[in-house]
XYZ file of C-alpha atoms in Angstrom:
441
model
C 47.511 31.136 -15.765
C 46.818 30.172 -19.415
C 44.848 27.001 -20.083
C 47.281 24.613 -21.815
C 47.118 21.012 -23.049
C 49.560 20.044 -20.315
C 47.267 21.464 -17.625
C 44.249 19.795 -19.260
C 46.035 16.420 -19.265
C 46.908 16.894 -15.603
C 43.294 17.771 -14.765
C 42.033 14.721 -16.687
C 44.362 12.502 -14.666
C 43.151 14.075 -11.425
C 39.540 13.604 -12.483
C 40.114 9.958 -13.362
C 41.693 9.354 -9.988
C 38.805 11.002 -8.154
C 36.226 9.080 -10.147
C 38.075 5.825 -9.487
C 38.414 5.003 -13.188
C 42.161 4.381 -12.855
C 44.281 3.169 -9.982
C 46.186 5.608 -7.781
C 49.158 3.187 -7.524
C 52.608 4.569 -8.273
C 52.996 2.484 -11.406
C 49.396 2.656 -12.608
C 48.943 6.215 -13.861
C 49.163 6.309 -17.666
C 50.730 9.137 -19.562
C 48.631 11.680 -21.476
C 49.608 9.824 -24.653
C 48.317 6.547 -23.229
C 45.055 8.236 -22.314
C 44.543 9.281 -25.887
C 45.035 5.702 -27.068
C 42.663 4.123 -24.515
C 39.779 2.102 -26.040
C 36.708 4.332 -26.455
C 34.334 1.555 -25.418
C 35.944 1.139 -21.992
C 36.736 4.747 -21.130
C 34.704 7.758 -22.389
C 37.808 9.898 -22.831
C 36.169 12.684 -24.811
C 33.495 13.110 -22.140
C 36.104 12.998 -19.382
C 38.171 15.630 -21.160
C 35.083 17.825 -21.441
C 34.354 17.351 -17.744
C 37.939 18.179 -16.835
C 37.962 21.236 -19.081
C 34.728 22.550 -17.563
C 36.162 21.950 -14.092
C 39.336 23.840 -14.978
C 37.486 26.739 -16.652
C 35.278 27.190 -13.571
C 38.318 27.216 -11.282
C 40.157 29.792 -13.368
C 37.366 32.008 -14.736
C 34.455 31.925 -12.260
C 33.848 35.285 -10.609
C 34.701 33.938 -7.137
C 37.230 31.303 -6.065
C 35.696 27.881 -5.565
C 37.390 24.819 -4.110
C 37.633 21.357 -5.643
C 35.515 19.729 -2.914
C 32.536 22.001 -3.661
C 32.875 21.458 -7.403
C 32.930 17.687 -7.098
C 29.971 17.625 -4.682
C 28.004 19.813 -7.098
C 28.908 17.434 -9.922
C 27.664 14.474 -7.884
C 24.383 16.276 -7.099
C 23.907 17.029 -10.788
C 24.565 13.413 -11.761
C 21.861 12.136 -9.433
C 19.223 14.851 -9.807
C 19.143 14.320 -13.576
C 18.553 10.567 -13.331
C 14.966 10.725 -12.058
C 12.940 12.799 -9.577
C 13.652 10.433 -6.673
C 17.416 9.892 -6.804
C 19.549 12.341 -4.853
C 22.813 12.945 -3.035
C 22.263 13.237 0.702
C 24.618 15.445 2.646
C 24.795 14.836 6.429
C 21.754 16.957 7.382
C 19.579 15.507 4.617
C 20.713 11.946 5.436
C 19.856 12.457 9.109
C 16.442 13.935 8.284
C 15.625 10.998 6.007
C 16.410 8.583 8.840
C 14.258 10.628 11.226
C 11.306 10.738 8.817
C 11.069 6.935 8.677
C 11.014 6.751 12.485
C 8.035 9.102 12.789
C 9.396 12.460 14.036
C 11.093 15.199 12.003
C 11.071 18.924 11.373
C 9.445 20.821 8.527
C 6.049 21.425 6.919
C 4.806 17.826 6.762
C 4.585 17.588 3.000
C 5.791 15.035 0.455
C 6.897 16.693 -2.794
C 8.204 15.751 -6.222
C 8.951 17.434 -9.543
C 6.406 17.788 -12.349
C 7.876 19.268 -15.565
C 10.504 21.029 -13.487
C 7.962 22.519 -11.057
C 7.561 21.439 -7.450
C 4.404 19.339 -6.963
C 2.668 18.216 -3.785
C 2.398 14.426 -3.664
C 0.552 14.466 -0.351
C 0.367 16.445 2.893
C 0.971 14.396 6.047
C -1.868 14.169 8.547
C -1.800 16.628 11.479
C 0.957 18.722 9.894
C 1.212 22.451 9.032
C 0.713 21.549 5.357
C -2.502 19.640 6.098
C -3.786 22.414 8.384
C -3.154 24.994 5.650
C -5.309 22.996 3.221
C -2.588 21.926 0.769
C -3.764 19.141 -1.518
C -2.247 16.389 -3.637
C -1.237 17.663 -7.104
C -0.958 21.292 -5.977
C 1.961 23.002 -7.708
C 4.309 25.059 -5.531
C 5.411 27.731 -7.994
C 7.228 29.967 -5.501
C 8.908 29.612 -2.116
C 9.152 32.963 -0.345
C 8.643 34.652 -3.742
C 11.481 32.655 -5.351
C 10.276 30.694 -8.423
C 10.705 26.926 -8.179
C 10.849 26.400 -11.959
C 14.186 24.722 -12.655
C 15.007 24.396 -8.943
C 16.352 20.994 -7.925
C 14.223 18.892 -5.596
C 16.915 18.894 -2.913
C 17.258 22.675 -3.095
C 13.496 23.132 -2.744
C 13.338 20.778 0.219
C 16.227 22.606 1.882
C 14.404 25.925 1.513
C 11.202 24.559 3.024
C 13.022 23.125 6.025
C 13.969 25.360 8.899
C 13.760 26.051 12.574
C 10.394 25.079 14.120
C 8.225 28.139 14.708
C 9.562 30.085 11.717
C 7.216 30.977 8.858
C 7.404 30.333 5.142
C 5.227 31.544 2.272
C 4.334 29.217 -0.604
C 2.633 30.303 -3.818
C 0.255 27.581 -4.967
C -1.292 26.851 -8.374
C -4.316 24.541 -8.290
C -6.604 23.278 -11.067
C -6.045 26.264 -13.353
C -7.130 28.738 -10.676
C -5.343 32.017 -10.059
C -2.215 31.311 -7.940
C -2.599 32.085 -4.246
C -0.231 32.415 -1.288
C -0.255 30.207 1.796
C 1.790 31.044 4.886
C 2.815 28.083 7.038
C 4.701 27.826 10.301
C 7.359 25.140 10.459
C 6.993 22.561 13.222
C 8.359 19.300 14.548
C 6.276 16.752 12.679
C 5.140 13.917 14.907
C 3.330 11.728 12.470
C 0.962 9.097 13.827
C 1.161 6.434 11.172
C -2.076 4.579 12.014
C -5.432 5.746 13.374
C -8.577 3.677 13.805
C -12.234 4.352 14.524
C -15.398 2.285 14.936
C -17.887 4.057 12.691
C -21.315 2.482 13.148
C -23.087 -0.860 13.367
C -19.860 -2.870 13.394
C -18.062 -1.066 10.528
C -14.511 0.097 11.145
C -11.981 2.501 9.634
C -8.182 2.287 9.650
C -6.342 5.323 8.341
C -2.637 4.987 7.401
C -1.012 8.384 6.829
C 2.409 7.008 5.809
C 4.365 3.771 6.029
C 6.915 3.852 8.837
C 9.008 1.116 10.405
C 6.313 0.152 12.946
C 3.235 0.595 10.734
C 2.624 -3.143 10.289
C 2.542 -3.727 14.044
C 0.325 -0.670 14.549
C -2.233 -1.976 12.047
C -2.369 -5.292 13.932
C -3.081 -3.367 17.156
C -5.739 -1.281 15.396
C -7.530 -4.395 14.122
C -7.549 -5.872 17.642
C -8.813 -2.579 19.129
C -11.657 -2.314 16.605
C -12.801 -5.827 17.477
C -12.655 -4.975 21.188
C -14.614 -1.751 20.627
C -17.172 -3.819 18.722
C -17.882 -5.788 21.916
C -15.585 -8.595 20.862
C -17.581 -9.321 17.711
C -16.035 -9.607 14.252
C -16.407 -6.445 12.168
C -19.088 -6.368 9.469
C -16.757 -4.421 7.211
C -13.551 -2.386 7.209
C -12.337 0.669 5.307
C -8.563 0.946 4.803
C -7.951 4.636 4.058
C -4.747 5.210 2.035
C -5.730 8.583 0.595
C -2.922 11.168 0.565
C -0.488 8.556 1.835
C 2.847 9.300 0.101
C 4.367 5.900 0.883
C 7.425 5.119 2.967
C 9.042 1.867 4.055
C 8.572 -1.051 1.631
C 8.680 -3.704 4.380
C 5.857 -1.914 6.218
C 3.652 -2.112 3.107
C 4.334 -5.846 2.920
C 3.450 -6.332 6.611
C 0.193 -4.376 6.265
C -0.881 -6.396 3.222
C 0.004 -9.614 5.060
C -2.627 -8.784 7.691
C -5.345 -9.155 5.032
C -4.262 -12.175 2.971
C -3.065 -15.626 4.047
C -1.049 -16.759 1.035
C 0.385 -15.692 -2.282
C 2.720 -13.037 -3.631
C 2.427 -9.486 -2.298
C 4.983 -7.604 -4.407
C 8.212 -8.236 -6.283
C 10.951 -5.948 -7.534
C 13.229 -6.080 -10.567
C 16.473 -4.176 -11.006
C 19.967 -4.502 -12.463
C 21.789 -5.657 -9.338
C 21.251 -8.960 -7.556
C 19.960 -7.563 -4.270
C 17.357 -5.494 -6.151
C 15.557 -8.718 -7.134
C 13.170 -9.255 -4.216
C 9.946 -11.188 -3.700
C 7.602 -10.839 -0.729
C 4.864 -13.364 0.027
C 2.104 -13.567 2.633
C 2.231 -15.737 5.730
C -0.613 -17.899 7.000
C -1.567 -15.530 9.835
C -4.457 -13.189 9.001
C -5.217 -10.561 11.626
C -8.217 -9.196 9.715
C -10.324 -12.414 9.965
C -11.255 -11.966 6.270
C -13.509 -9.001 7.067
C -15.100 -7.433 3.938
C -12.678 -4.702 2.889
C -12.750 -1.443 0.919
C -9.477 0.382 0.187
C -9.722 4.134 -0.430
C -7.119 5.746 -2.730
C -6.607 9.039 -4.548
C -3.977 11.012 -6.438
C -1.997 11.485 -3.236
C -1.616 7.728 -2.691
C 1.899 6.813 -3.799
C 4.604 4.157 -3.639
C 3.978 1.865 -0.624
C 0.282 2.806 -0.684
C 0.085 1.590 -4.265
C 1.819 -1.667 -3.323
C -0.883 -2.389 -0.721
C -3.801 -1.339 -2.949
C -2.432 -3.230 -5.957
C -1.810 -6.454 -4.022
C -5.245 -6.480 -2.376
C -6.831 -5.697 -5.743
C -4.961 -8.497 -7.534
C -5.896 -11.020 -4.837
C -9.570 -9.965 -5.072
C -9.362 -9.344 -1.341
C -10.697 -5.790 -1.399
C -12.737 -3.411 -3.503
C -10.484 -0.465 -4.363
C -12.448 2.777 -4.426
C -11.608 6.427 -5.106
C -9.512 7.940 -7.886
C -6.304 6.971 -9.725
C -3.152 6.936 -7.594
C 0.053 8.931 -8.133
C 1.981 6.265 -10.056
C 5.339 5.964 -8.273
C 6.419 2.407 -8.958
C 10.135 2.715 -8.245
C 12.201 1.582 -5.279
C 14.854 3.836 -3.750
C 17.792 2.334 -1.876
C 19.781 4.451 0.566
C 23.478 3.679 0.075
C 25.608 5.138 2.882
C 28.903 6.750 1.878
C 31.764 8.050 3.981
C 31.557 11.294 5.999
C 27.906 10.678 6.969
C 26.724 11.101 3.401
C 24.565 8.776 1.309
C 23.049 8.184 -2.095
C 19.309 7.764 -2.427
C 19.287 5.827 -5.657
C 16.476 4.306 -7.693
C 17.537 0.677 -7.971
C 14.392 -1.218 -9.007
C 10.798 -1.099 -10.162
C 8.157 -2.961 -8.213
C 5.326 -5.072 -9.609
C 1.989 -6.197 -8.209
C 1.305 -9.957 -7.900
C -0.219 -10.110 -11.392
C 2.876 -8.469 -12.903
C 1.578 -4.906 -13.209
C 4.075 -2.073 -13.034
C 2.288 1.069 -11.894
C 5.227 3.380 -12.675
C 3.830 6.610 -14.183
C 0.395 4.938 -14.434
C -0.891 4.302 -10.939
C -3.549 1.987 -9.526
C -6.951 2.395 -11.157
C -9.806 1.900 -8.659
C -12.456 -0.762 -9.168
C -15.077 1.900 -8.442
C -14.319 5.531 -9.198
C -15.634 7.904 -6.543
C -14.561 11.524 -6.781
C -14.227 13.710 -3.735
C -17.481 15.545 -3.085
C -19.498 17.251 -0.400
C -22.539 15.594 1.133
C -25.616 17.750 1.261
C -29.232 16.811 1.764
C -32.119 18.380 -0.080
C -34.577 20.302 2.035
C -37.478 18.133 3.119
C -40.773 18.980 1.491
C -43.879 19.152 3.639
C -45.329 15.671 3.830
C -47.839 13.823 5.963
C -47.265 10.315 7.278
C -49.462 7.919 9.218
C -47.772 8.970 12.460
C -48.928 12.571 11.829
C -52.613 11.656 11.691
C -54.739 12.362 14.734
C -55.657 9.187 16.627
C -53.152 6.957 14.782
C -52.505 3.535 16.283
C -49.188 2.900 18.019
C -46.917 0.020 17.122
C -45.559 -0.930 20.535
C -42.054 0.283 19.599
C -42.061 3.535 21.546
C -38.712 2.848 23.209
C -37.027 2.006 19.910
C -38.540 5.079 18.249
C -37.201 7.256 21.059
C -33.690 5.807 20.655
C -33.780 6.378 16.876
C -34.844 9.992 17.383
C -32.038 10.523 19.896
C -29.477 9.015 17.486
C -30.501 11.474 14.759
C -29.809 14.362 17.119
C -26.205 13.292 17.759
C -23.220 15.174 16.344
C -22.375 14.512 12.682
C -20.478 11.293 12.008
C -17.321 11.021 9.902
C -19.258 9.277 7.150
C -21.698 12.209 7.077
C -18.860 14.608 6.238
C -16.666 12.475 3.969
C -18.405 11.412 0.757
C -15.886 8.707 -0.173
C -16.090 7.065 3.269
C -19.873 7.313 3.040
C -19.827 5.454 -0.283
C -17.432 2.837 1.100
C -19.795 2.095 3.994
C -22.741 1.847 1.615
C -20.799 -0.682 -0.470
C -19.900 -2.755 2.607
C -23.528 -2.725 3.728
C -24.569 -3.952 0.300
C -22.030 -6.781 0.505
C -23.459 -7.825 3.884
C -27.021 -7.712 2.555
C -26.067 -9.985 -0.354
C -24.178 -12.383 1.873
C -27.160 -12.540 4.232
C -29.418 -13.471 1.322
C -27.264 -16.424 0.247
C -28.828 -19.822 0.787
C -27.257 -21.873 3.588
C-alpha cells in the first residue's frame, strides 16, 4: 500500500492517542488540518510526524511483519535507555527480578553492571557469587558475552543475556587495565546474598562487611554490632572497620539506617529532583548502636550509590576516617514506577547530596587516606643475635607469657595478614587508641 499523506495523518492521530497527548473522546480528536495549526510550543508536531512516519515505514517495509505492540514497547525502551545508564523499562520478568534482588535472593551471576562509553562495565561483584569466585573486579570491561560484542548493546539486553537457568554456563570476555582480553567461564546460580557479615579481628577490634544494601541491612548491622560486643566479652570495641568495598549500593532507606547506627544527630542525606516527592531529607535519631567506637570506613572503585551515601555522611560528620580509593560516583536516585500489566519504569528522579551539600555524581567520594590494594609480604629475616640467644642469659619471669606469644605466632594467618587495606585500617585504629590513651585526664 503506498504511503500517502492521508495515511500519515491517520498514523499521527493514532500515535497521539497512544502517547496520551490528545483525548480519545468522541469529540476531542482534531482533524489533520487542526494538527498542522497546533502551537509548536505545546505540541512537537514535526517530531511526532517523524515518529509516526518511521513507525509506518517499519510496518510496511521491514523484512518481517511486526506488530504495533512490539514497536511501541521498543520505542519506550529506547526512550529510557538513552536518558542515562540507570533508567530502564522493566518488562514482567525484569520487574520481578528487581524485586527479588532487593530481598536478598535472585538468579544470575551476582554482578552489578553499568555502561561505560557504550561498553558493559563491572561496578562490583557480589560476595559469595559466581562472579566473585571467578575473580571479576570492579571496573572490568565485559567486551563480549558468549563471543557477542557488547559495544552498543543496551544495558537491559546485556543483563538479559547474562541471566539464565541456574547451572548453565556463560563465557565473558574481559578487558582489564590495558591487559590482553581474556575469557572467563561462569556457571549461573541462585544468588543468596548475605548482606552483612561481622568478625572480631584481634585485641577488641571488629569488622563489619556490607556486601549490598537490602531491605533488612540496617537491622542486620545492629545485630552485628551487638554480636561483636558479646564476642569481645561484653566490652566496648577498641575500634571498628566498616567495609564497603565492592558494594554496588541498593536500598536508600537501608543506607540511612546504617548511617544512623553511627551518629546521633544531624542530616544524613538529602535528594533534589523535579517532582515534589523527589525532595527528601533524612536525619539521624538519638539512638547510637555503635557506642561512638573509633571507626574506619573502607571504600574503593566498586563502592557505589548507597555505599557512597554512608561513606559521605560519616565523612562529613567527622565520625569516621574514610580509607581506600575513590568510589564509583553514582549519585542518582532511581524510583521504580509500576505500570499496568506487571511492568514498571526504573527512572532516575533525583540526585542525592551529602550533609555538607556535596553531589558525588560522576565524581565519587575521595578517601581521607588513600590506600591502594596491595599484597602483604614480609622480607626474609637476616641472621641476628639477641640477648635471649646468648648462653646463660637471665630469664625475666615471663615464661608463660612468652610461651603464649610463641603459640599465637604459629596460628593460621589472620584476615588482616592477607588484606593490606584492612591491615592499614587496624594500624590506624591502634594509633588512635594510643593517642587517646596519652591524653591527660
